[in-house]
Coordinates of C-alpha atoms and ligand atoms in Angstrom, one line a residue:
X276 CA 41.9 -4.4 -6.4
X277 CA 42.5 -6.4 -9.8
X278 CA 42.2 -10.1 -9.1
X279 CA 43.6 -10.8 -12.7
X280 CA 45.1 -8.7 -15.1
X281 CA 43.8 -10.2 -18.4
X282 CA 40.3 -9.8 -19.8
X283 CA 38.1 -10.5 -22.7
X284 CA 37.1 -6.8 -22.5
X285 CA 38.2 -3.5 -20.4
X286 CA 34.9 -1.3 -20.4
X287 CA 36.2 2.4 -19.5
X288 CA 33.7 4.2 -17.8
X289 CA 30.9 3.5 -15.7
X290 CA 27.8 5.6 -16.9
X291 CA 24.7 4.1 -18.5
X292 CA 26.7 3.6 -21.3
X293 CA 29.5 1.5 -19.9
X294 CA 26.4 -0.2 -17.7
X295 CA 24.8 -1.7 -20.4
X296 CA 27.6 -2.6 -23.1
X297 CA 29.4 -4.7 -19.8
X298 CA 26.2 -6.2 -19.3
X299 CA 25.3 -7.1 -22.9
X300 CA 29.1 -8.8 -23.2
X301 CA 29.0 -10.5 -19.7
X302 CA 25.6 -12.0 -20.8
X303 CA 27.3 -13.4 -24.2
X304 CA 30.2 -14.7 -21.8
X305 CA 32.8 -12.5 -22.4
X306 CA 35.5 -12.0 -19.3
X307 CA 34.3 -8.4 -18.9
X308 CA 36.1 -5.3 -16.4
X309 CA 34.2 -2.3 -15.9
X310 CA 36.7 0.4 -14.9
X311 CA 35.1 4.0 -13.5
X312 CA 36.8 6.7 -12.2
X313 CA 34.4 8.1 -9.7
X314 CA 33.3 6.2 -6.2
X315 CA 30.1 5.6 -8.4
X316 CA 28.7 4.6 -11.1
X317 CA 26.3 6.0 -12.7
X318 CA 28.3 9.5 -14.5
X319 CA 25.6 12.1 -15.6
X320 CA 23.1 10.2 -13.8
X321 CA 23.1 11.8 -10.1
X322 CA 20.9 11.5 -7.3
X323 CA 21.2 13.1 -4.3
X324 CA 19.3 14.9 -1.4
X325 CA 18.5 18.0 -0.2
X326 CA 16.7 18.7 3.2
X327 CA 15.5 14.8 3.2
X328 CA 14.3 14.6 -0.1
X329 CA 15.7 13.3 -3.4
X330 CA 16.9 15.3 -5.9
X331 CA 18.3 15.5 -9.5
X332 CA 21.4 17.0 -10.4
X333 CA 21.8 15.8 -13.8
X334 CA 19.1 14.1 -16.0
X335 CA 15.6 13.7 -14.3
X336 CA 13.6 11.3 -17.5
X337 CA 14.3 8.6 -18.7
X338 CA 12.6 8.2 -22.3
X339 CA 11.3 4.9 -22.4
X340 CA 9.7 3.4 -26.0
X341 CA 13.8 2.1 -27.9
X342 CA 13.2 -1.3 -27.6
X343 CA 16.9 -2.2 -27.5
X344 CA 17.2 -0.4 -24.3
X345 CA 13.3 -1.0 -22.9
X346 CA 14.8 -4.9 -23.1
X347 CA 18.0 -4.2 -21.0
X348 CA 15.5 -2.3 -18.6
X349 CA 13.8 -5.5 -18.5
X350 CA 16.4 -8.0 -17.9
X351 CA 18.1 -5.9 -15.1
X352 CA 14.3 -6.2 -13.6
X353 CA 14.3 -2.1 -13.7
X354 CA 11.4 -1.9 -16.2
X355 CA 9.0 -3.1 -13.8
X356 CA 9.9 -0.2 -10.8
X357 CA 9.3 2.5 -13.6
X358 CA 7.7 5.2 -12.5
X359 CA 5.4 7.7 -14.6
X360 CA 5.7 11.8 -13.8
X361 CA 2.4 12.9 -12.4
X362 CA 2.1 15.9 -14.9
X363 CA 3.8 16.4 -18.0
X364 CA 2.3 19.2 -19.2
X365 CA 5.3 22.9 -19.1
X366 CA 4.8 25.7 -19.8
X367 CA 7.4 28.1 -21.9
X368 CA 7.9 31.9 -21.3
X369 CA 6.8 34.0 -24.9
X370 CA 6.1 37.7 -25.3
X371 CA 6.5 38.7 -21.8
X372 CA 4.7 35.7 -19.7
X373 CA 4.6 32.1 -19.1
X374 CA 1.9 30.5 -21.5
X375 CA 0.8 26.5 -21.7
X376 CA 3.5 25.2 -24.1
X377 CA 0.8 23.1 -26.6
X378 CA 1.3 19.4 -25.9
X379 CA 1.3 18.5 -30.2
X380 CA 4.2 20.8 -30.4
X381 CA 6.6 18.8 -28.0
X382 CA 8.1 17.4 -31.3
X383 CA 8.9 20.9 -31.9
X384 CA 6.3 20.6 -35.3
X385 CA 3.3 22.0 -35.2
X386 CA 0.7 19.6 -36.0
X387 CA -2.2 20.9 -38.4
X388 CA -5.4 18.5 -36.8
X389 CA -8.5 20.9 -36.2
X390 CA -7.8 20.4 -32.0
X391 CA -4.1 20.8 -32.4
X392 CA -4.2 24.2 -34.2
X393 CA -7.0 25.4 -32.0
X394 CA -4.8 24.8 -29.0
X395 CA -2.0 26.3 -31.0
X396 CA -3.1 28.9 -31.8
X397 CA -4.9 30.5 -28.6
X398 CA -1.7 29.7 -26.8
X399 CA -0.6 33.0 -27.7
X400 CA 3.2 32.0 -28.2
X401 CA 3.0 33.8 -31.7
X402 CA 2.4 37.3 -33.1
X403 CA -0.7 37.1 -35.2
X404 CA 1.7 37.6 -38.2
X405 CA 3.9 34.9 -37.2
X406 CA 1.1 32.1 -37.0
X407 CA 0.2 32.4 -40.9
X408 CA 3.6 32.7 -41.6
X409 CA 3.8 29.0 -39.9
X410 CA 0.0 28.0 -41.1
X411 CA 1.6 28.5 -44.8
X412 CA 4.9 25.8 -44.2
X413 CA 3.6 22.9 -46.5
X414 CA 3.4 26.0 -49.5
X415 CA 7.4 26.4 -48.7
X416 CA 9.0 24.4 -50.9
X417 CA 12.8 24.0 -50.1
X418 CA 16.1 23.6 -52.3
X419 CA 16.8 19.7 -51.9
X420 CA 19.4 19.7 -49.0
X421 CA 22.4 18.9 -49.8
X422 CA 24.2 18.7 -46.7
X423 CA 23.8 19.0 -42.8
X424 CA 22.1 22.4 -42.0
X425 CA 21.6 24.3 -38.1
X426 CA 18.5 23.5 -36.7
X427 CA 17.7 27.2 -36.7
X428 CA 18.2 27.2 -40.6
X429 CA 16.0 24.3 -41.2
X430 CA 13.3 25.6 -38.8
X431 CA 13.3 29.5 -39.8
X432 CA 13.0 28.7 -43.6
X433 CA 10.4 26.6 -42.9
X434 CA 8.6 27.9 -40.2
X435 CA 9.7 31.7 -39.9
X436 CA 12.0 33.7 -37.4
X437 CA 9.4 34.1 -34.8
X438 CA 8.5 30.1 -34.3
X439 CA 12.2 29.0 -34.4
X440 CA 13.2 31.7 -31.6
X441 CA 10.0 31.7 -29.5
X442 CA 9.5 27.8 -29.4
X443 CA 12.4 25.8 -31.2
X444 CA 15.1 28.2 -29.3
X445 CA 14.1 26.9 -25.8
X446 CA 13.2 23.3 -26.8
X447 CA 16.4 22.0 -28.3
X448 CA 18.4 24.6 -27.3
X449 CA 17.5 25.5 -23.8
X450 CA 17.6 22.1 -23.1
X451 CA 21.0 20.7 -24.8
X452 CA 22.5 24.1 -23.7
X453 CA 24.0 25.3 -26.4
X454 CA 23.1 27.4 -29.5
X455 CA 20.0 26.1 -32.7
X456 CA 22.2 27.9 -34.7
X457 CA 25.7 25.7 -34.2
X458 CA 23.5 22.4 -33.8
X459 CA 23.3 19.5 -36.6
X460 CA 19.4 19.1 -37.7
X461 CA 20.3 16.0 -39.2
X462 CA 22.2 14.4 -36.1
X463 CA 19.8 16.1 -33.7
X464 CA 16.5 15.5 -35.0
X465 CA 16.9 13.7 -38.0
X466 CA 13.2 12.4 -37.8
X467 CA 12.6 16.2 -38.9
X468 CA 15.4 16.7 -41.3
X469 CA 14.4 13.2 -43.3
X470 CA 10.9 14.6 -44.0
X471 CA 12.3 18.3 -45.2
X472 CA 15.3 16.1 -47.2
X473 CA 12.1 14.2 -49.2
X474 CA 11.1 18.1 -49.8
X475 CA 7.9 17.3 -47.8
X476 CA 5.3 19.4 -45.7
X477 CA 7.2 18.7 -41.7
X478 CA 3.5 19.8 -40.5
X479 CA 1.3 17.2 -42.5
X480 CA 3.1 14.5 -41.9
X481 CA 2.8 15.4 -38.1
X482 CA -0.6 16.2 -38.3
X483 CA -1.0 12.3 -39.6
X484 CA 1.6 10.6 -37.5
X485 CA 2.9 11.8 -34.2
X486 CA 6.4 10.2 -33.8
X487 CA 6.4 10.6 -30.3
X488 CA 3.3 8.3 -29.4
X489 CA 4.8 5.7 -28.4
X490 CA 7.7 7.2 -26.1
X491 CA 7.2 7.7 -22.5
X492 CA 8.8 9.4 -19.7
X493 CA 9.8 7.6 -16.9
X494 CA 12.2 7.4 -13.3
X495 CA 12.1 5.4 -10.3
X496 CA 10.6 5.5 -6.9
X497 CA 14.5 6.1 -5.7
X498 CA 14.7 8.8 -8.8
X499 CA 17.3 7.8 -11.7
X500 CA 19.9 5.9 -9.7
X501 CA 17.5 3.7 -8.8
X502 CA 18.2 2.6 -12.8
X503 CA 21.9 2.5 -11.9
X504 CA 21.8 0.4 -8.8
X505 CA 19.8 -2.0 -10.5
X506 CA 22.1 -2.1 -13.8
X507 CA 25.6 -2.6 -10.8
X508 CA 23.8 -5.6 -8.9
X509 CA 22.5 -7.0 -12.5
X510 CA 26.2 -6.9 -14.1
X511 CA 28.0 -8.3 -10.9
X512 CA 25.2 -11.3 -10.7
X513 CA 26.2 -12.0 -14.3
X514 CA 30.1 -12.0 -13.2
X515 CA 31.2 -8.3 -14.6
X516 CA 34.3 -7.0 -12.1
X517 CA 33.9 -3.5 -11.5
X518 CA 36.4 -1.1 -10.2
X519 CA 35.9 2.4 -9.1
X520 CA 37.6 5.0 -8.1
X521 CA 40.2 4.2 -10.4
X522 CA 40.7 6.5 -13.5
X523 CA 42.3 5.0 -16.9
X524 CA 45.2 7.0 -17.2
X525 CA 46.3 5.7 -20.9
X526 CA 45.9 2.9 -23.5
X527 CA 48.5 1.5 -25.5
X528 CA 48.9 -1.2 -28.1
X529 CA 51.5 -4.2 -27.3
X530 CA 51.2 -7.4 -30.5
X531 CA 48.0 -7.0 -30.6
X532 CA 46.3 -7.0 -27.3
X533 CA 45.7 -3.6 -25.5
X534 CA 47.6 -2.6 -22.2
X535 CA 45.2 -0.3 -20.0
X536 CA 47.2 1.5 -17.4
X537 CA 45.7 2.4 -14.4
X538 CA 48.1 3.9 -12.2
X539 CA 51.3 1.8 -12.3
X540 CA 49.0 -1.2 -13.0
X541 CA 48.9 -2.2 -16.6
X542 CA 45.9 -4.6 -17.8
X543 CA 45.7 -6.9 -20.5
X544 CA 42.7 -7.0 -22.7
X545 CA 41.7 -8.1 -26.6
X546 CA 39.5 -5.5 -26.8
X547 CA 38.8 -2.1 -25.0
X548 CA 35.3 -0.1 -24.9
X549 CA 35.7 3.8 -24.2
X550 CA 32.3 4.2 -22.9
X551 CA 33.7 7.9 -21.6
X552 CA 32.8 11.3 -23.1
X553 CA 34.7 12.1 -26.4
X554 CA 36.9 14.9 -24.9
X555 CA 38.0 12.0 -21.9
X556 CA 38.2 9.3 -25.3
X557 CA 41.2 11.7 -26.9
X558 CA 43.3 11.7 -24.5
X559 CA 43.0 8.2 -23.7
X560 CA 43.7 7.5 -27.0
X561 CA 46.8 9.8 -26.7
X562 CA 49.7 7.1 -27.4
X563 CA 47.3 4.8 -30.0
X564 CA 46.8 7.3 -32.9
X565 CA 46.9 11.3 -32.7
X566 CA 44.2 11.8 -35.9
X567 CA 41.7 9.9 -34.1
X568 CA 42.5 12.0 -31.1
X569 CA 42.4 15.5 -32.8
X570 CA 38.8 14.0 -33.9
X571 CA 37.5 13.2 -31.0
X572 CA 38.7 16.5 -29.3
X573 CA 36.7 18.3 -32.0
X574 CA 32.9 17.6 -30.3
X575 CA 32.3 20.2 -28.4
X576 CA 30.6 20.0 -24.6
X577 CA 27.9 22.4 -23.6
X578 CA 28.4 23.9 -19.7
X579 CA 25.3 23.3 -17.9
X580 CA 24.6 24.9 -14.1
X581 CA 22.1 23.1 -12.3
X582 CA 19.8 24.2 -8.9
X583 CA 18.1 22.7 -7.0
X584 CA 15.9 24.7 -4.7
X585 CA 13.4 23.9 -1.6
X586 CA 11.0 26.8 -1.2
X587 CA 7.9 26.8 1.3
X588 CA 4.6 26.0 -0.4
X589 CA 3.1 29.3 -0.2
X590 CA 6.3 30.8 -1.7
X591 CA 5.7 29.1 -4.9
X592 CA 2.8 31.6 -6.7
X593 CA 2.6 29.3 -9.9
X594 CA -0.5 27.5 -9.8
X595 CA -1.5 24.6 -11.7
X596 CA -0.6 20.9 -12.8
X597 CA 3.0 21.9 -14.9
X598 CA 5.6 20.3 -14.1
X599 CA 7.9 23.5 -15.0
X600 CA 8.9 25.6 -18.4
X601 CA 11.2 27.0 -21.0
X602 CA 13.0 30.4 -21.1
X603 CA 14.3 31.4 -24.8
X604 CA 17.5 32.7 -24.9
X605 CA 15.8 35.8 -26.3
X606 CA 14.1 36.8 -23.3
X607 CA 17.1 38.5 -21.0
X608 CA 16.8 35.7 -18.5
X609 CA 19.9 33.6 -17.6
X610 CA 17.5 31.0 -16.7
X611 CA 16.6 28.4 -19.3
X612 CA 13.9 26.4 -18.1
X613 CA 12.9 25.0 -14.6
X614 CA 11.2 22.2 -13.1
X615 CA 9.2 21.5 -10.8
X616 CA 10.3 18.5 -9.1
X617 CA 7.9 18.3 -6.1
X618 CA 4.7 18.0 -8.7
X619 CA 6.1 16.8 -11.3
X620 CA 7.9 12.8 -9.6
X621 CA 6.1 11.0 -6.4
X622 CA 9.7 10.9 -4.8
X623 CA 9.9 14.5 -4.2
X624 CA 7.0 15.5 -2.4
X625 CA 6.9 17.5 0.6
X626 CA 5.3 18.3 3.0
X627 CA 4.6 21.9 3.1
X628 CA 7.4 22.7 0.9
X629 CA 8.6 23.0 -3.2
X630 CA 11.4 21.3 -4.6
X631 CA 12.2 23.7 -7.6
X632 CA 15.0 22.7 -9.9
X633 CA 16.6 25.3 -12.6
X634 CA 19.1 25.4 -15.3
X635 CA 20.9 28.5 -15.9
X636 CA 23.5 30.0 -18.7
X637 CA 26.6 29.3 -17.0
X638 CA 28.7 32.6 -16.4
X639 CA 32.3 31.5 -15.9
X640 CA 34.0 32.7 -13.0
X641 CA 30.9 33.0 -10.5
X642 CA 30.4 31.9 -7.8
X643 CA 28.0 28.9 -6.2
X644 CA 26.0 31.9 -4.2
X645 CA 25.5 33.9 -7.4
X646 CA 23.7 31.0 -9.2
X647 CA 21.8 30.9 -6.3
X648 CA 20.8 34.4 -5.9
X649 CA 20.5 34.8 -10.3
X650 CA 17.9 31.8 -9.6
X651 CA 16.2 33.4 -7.1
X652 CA 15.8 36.6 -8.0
X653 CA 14.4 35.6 -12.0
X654 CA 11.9 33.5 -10.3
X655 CA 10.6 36.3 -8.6
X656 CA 11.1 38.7 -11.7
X657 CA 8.8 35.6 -13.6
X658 CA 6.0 35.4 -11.1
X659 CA 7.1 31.8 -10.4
X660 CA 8.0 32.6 -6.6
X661 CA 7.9 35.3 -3.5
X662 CA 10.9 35.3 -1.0
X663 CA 13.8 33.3 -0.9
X664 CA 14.6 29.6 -1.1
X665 CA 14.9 27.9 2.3
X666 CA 17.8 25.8 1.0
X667 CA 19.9 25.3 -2.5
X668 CA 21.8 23.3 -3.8
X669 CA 24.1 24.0 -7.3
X670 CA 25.8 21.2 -9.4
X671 CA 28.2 23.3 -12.4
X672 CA 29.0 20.8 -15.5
X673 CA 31.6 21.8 -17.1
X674 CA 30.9 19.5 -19.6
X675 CA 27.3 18.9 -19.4
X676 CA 25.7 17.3 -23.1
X677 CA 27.7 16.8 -26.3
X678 CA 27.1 19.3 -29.2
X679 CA 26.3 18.0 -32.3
X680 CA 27.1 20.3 -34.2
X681 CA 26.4 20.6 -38.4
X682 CA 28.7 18.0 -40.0
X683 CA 28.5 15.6 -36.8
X684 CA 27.4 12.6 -39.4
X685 CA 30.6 13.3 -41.2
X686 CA 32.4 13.7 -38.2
X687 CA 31.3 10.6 -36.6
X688 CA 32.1 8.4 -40.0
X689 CA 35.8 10.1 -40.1
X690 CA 36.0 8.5 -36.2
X691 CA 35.2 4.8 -37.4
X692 CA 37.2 4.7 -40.2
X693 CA 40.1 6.1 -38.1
X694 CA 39.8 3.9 -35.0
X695 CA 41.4 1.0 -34.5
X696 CA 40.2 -2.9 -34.9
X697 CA 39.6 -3.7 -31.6
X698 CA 38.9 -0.4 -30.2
X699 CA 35.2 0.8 -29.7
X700 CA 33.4 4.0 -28.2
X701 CA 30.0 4.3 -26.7
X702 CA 28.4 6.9 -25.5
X703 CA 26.2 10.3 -25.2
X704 CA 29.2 11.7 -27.9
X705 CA 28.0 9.7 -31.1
X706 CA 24.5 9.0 -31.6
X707 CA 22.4 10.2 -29.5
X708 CA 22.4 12.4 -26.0
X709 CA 20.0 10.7 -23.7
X710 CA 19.7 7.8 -21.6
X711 CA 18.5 5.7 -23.4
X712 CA 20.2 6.5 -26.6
X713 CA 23.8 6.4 -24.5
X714 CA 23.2 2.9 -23.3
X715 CA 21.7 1.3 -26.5
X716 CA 25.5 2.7 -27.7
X717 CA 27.0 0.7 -25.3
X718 CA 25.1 -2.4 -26.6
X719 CA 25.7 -1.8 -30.2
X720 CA 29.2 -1.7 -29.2
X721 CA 28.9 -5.0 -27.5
X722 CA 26.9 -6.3 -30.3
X723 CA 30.2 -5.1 -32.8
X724 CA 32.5 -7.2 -30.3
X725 CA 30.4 -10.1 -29.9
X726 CA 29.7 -10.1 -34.1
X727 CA 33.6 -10.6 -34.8
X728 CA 34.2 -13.1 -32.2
Ligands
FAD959 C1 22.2 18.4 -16.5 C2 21.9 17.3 -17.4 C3 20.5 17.0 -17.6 C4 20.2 15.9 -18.4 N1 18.9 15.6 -18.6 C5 18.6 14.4 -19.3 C6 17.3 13.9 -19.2 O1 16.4 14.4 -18.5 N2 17.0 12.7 -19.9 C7 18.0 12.1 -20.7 O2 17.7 11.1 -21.3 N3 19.3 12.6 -20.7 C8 19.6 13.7 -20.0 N4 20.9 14.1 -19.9 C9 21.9 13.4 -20.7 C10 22.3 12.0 -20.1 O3 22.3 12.1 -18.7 C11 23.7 11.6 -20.5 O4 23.9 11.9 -21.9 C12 24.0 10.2 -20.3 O5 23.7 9.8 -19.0 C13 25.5 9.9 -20.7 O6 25.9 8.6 -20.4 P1 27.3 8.1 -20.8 O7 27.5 6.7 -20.3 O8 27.4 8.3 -22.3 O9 28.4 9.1 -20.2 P2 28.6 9.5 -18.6 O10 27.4 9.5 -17.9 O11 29.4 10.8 -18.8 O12 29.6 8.4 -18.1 C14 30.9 8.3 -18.4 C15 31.6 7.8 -17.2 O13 33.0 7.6 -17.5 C16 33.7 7.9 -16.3 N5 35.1 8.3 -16.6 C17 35.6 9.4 -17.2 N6 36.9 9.4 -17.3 C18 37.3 8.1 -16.9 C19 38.6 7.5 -16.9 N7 39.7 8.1 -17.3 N8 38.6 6.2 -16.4 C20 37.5 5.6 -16.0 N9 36.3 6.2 -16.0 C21 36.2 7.4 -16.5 C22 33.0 9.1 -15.7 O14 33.3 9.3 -14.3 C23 31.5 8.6 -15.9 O15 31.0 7.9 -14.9 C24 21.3 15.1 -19.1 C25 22.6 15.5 -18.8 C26 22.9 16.5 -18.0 C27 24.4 16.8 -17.7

């Protein structure tokens, strides 16, 4: 299993994370062992199949446009097998029906260009009372922040109650599963929180430059493993060893160099990289130092339930190019948003037949059938679909996304002053939930390593 039991670095955990901070030390020359516990790689990022086609049970986009991780897309010759979604446009679910979600709001801003507000406001997401009361945001002139707020705070005192829990509610939200009122503006969506910070107008300075311009949304023609499998055959052409199916069990310090024990095996390393999620970090960390431990035990995982659904065409009644929608928690739903896989990514057509993928509130206790039947039943109560699915398929995460919740700045500078020299983390948990932001961890990590050496 081990041909040697001494390395430059132990990488633990073989997500995107893990992926792309072996491959960035590898590349520099570094003796590198990649260490997962699953039979694959690839953590969050699963593809599977339902009824022949391909399917998503955790993320479905990449966000392409970080230059740090668009390069490692490059060199692992992934960039070039991108492919776009064929619609874009969603729809969300406000005052009783599903309505076009305006494309200038997907920043979650409204944008105050003639076309932008026209399309804003027929959308009829808003009470009329509600609209003015966002139309008049540049006139509210906010307290300099002195700290982290939610992102419901920041977003009802500047755009009113209705916005935040009609629009902002199901966007961030919905989507991270968990609640706008625990979650950190300024870790979350600091490219909001700067602008309210310098005591500006959020809307005029998104009516004059829309950040996301430049970011695209992407997969492959195999869906998202497809990024995976090219990462694995990348890192082992560059020499990195990877294990799987062998979890770490603990770390511990002996003169200086780190023994990583994986079952009775111990392994030798200068320097370890926890590419893992925090809660898995802790306890690795366990024996090394128990303040960095009670740390890292402190972010907080959402639970995320995940179905996947094929349907017969004429069972789907929603009509249109959307490639699915949003479901505030307001509403009474469980379900909190739902795609549209078969429209939405070339690699899930069929013939004849949907592939409809939801997330729902977790319930804990229940069973696989009762997600499927919640699912099924809501989509019919929406006017999304008539009879029932021809086949399902649930994935429960416990431990889907990391909350970052207010204070998770603080939080996260408390964690590197406590952990030791030689030690690094990478990772959704820190800076940043998505793809691309996981795996540019892992190569800031690298970077740290290869900086000191
Ligand atoms: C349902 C869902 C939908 C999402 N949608 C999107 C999306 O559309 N777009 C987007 O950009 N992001 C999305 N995300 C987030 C994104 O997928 C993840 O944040 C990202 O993939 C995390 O990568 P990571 O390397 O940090 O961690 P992980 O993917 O969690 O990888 C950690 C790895 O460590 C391994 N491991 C754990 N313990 C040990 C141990 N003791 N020893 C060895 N190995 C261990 C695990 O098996 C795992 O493979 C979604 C996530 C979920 C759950």
């Amino acid at each position: 299993m081990f041909d040697e039991q001494q390395y430059d670095v132990v990488v633990i955990g073989g997500g995107i994370s893990g992926l792309s901070a072996a491959i960035r030390l590898s590349g520099a020359g570094k003796k590198v062992l990649l260490l997962e516990a699953q039979t694959d790689l690839g953590g969050k990022i699963r593809t599977s199949n339902i009824m022949g086609v391909t399917v998503e049970e955790g993320p479905d986009e990449l966000i392409t446009g970080y230059k740090k991780f668009d390069e490692m897309l490059k060199l692992t010759d992934t960039y070039n097998n991108l492919i776009s979604p064929e619609t874009s446009n969603f729809l969300i679910y406000s005052r009783n029906r599903l309505r076009k979600f305006p494309e200038s709001l997907v920043t979650g801003v409204p944008s105050f260009n003639l076309k932008d507000i026209r399309e804003f406001v027929t959308s009829g997401l808003l009470s009329p009372k509600a609209y003015f009361r966002v139309m008049i945001e540049p006139l509210i002139k906010l307290n300099k922040l002195e700290s982290d707020i939610s992102i419901k705070d920041l977003f009802e005192k500047k755009f009113g109650s209705e916005f935040t829990r009609n629009v902002v509610d199901p966007l961030f939200g919905g989507i991270m599963g968990a609640d706008v009122s625990i979650i950190s503006s300024r870790s979350y969506i600091p490219y909001i929180y700067r602008i309210v910070e310098q005591k500006k107008s959020v809307s005029l300075y998104f009516s004059r430059r829309r950040t996301n311009q430049h970011f695209g949304i992407s997969s492959t023609p195999t869906g998202l493993n497809g990024i995976v499998q090219s990462f694995k055959k990348y890192a082992e052409g560059i020499g990195v060893k990877i294990v799987t199916g062998h979890a770490v069990d603990s770390i511990s310090n002996n003169n200086g160099s780190w023994i990583v024990m994986v079952g009775s095996i111990g392994i030798k390393c200068k320097r370890v990289l926890l590419a893992v999620p925090s809660y898995i970090a802790a306890k690795l960390v366990h024996n090394v130092d128990k303040g960095l431990e009670s740390l890292l035990s402190s972010i907080k995982y959402s639970e995320i339930t995940v179905i996947n659904s094929v349907y017969t065409a004429d069972s789907v009644k929603l009509h249109g190019k959307f490639s699915g929608f949003l479901v505030p928690s307001y509403s009474g739903y469980k379900l909190r948003g739902c795609t549209l896989m078969s429209r939405k990514w070339g690699y899930a057509h069929m013939e004849d037949h949907e592939l409809v993928r939801c997330f729902i509130t977790r319930d804990s206790g229940k069973s696989e059938e009762y997600y499927i039947q919640q699912t099924a039943k809501e989509l019919i109560q929406m006017g999304v679909t008539k009879g029932v699915p021809q086949k399902s398929q649930v994935k429960i995460w416990d431990a889907a996304l990391p909350i970052y919740t207010v204070g998770h700045a603080e939080l996260i500078q408390k964690i590197n002053q406590t952990i030791p020299s030689n030690m690094y983390l990478a990772g959704a948990s820190y800076n940043g939930v998505g793809i691309a932001s996981s795996g540019i961890s892992g190569i800031e990590a690298a970077e740290r390593i290869l900086s000191i050496n």
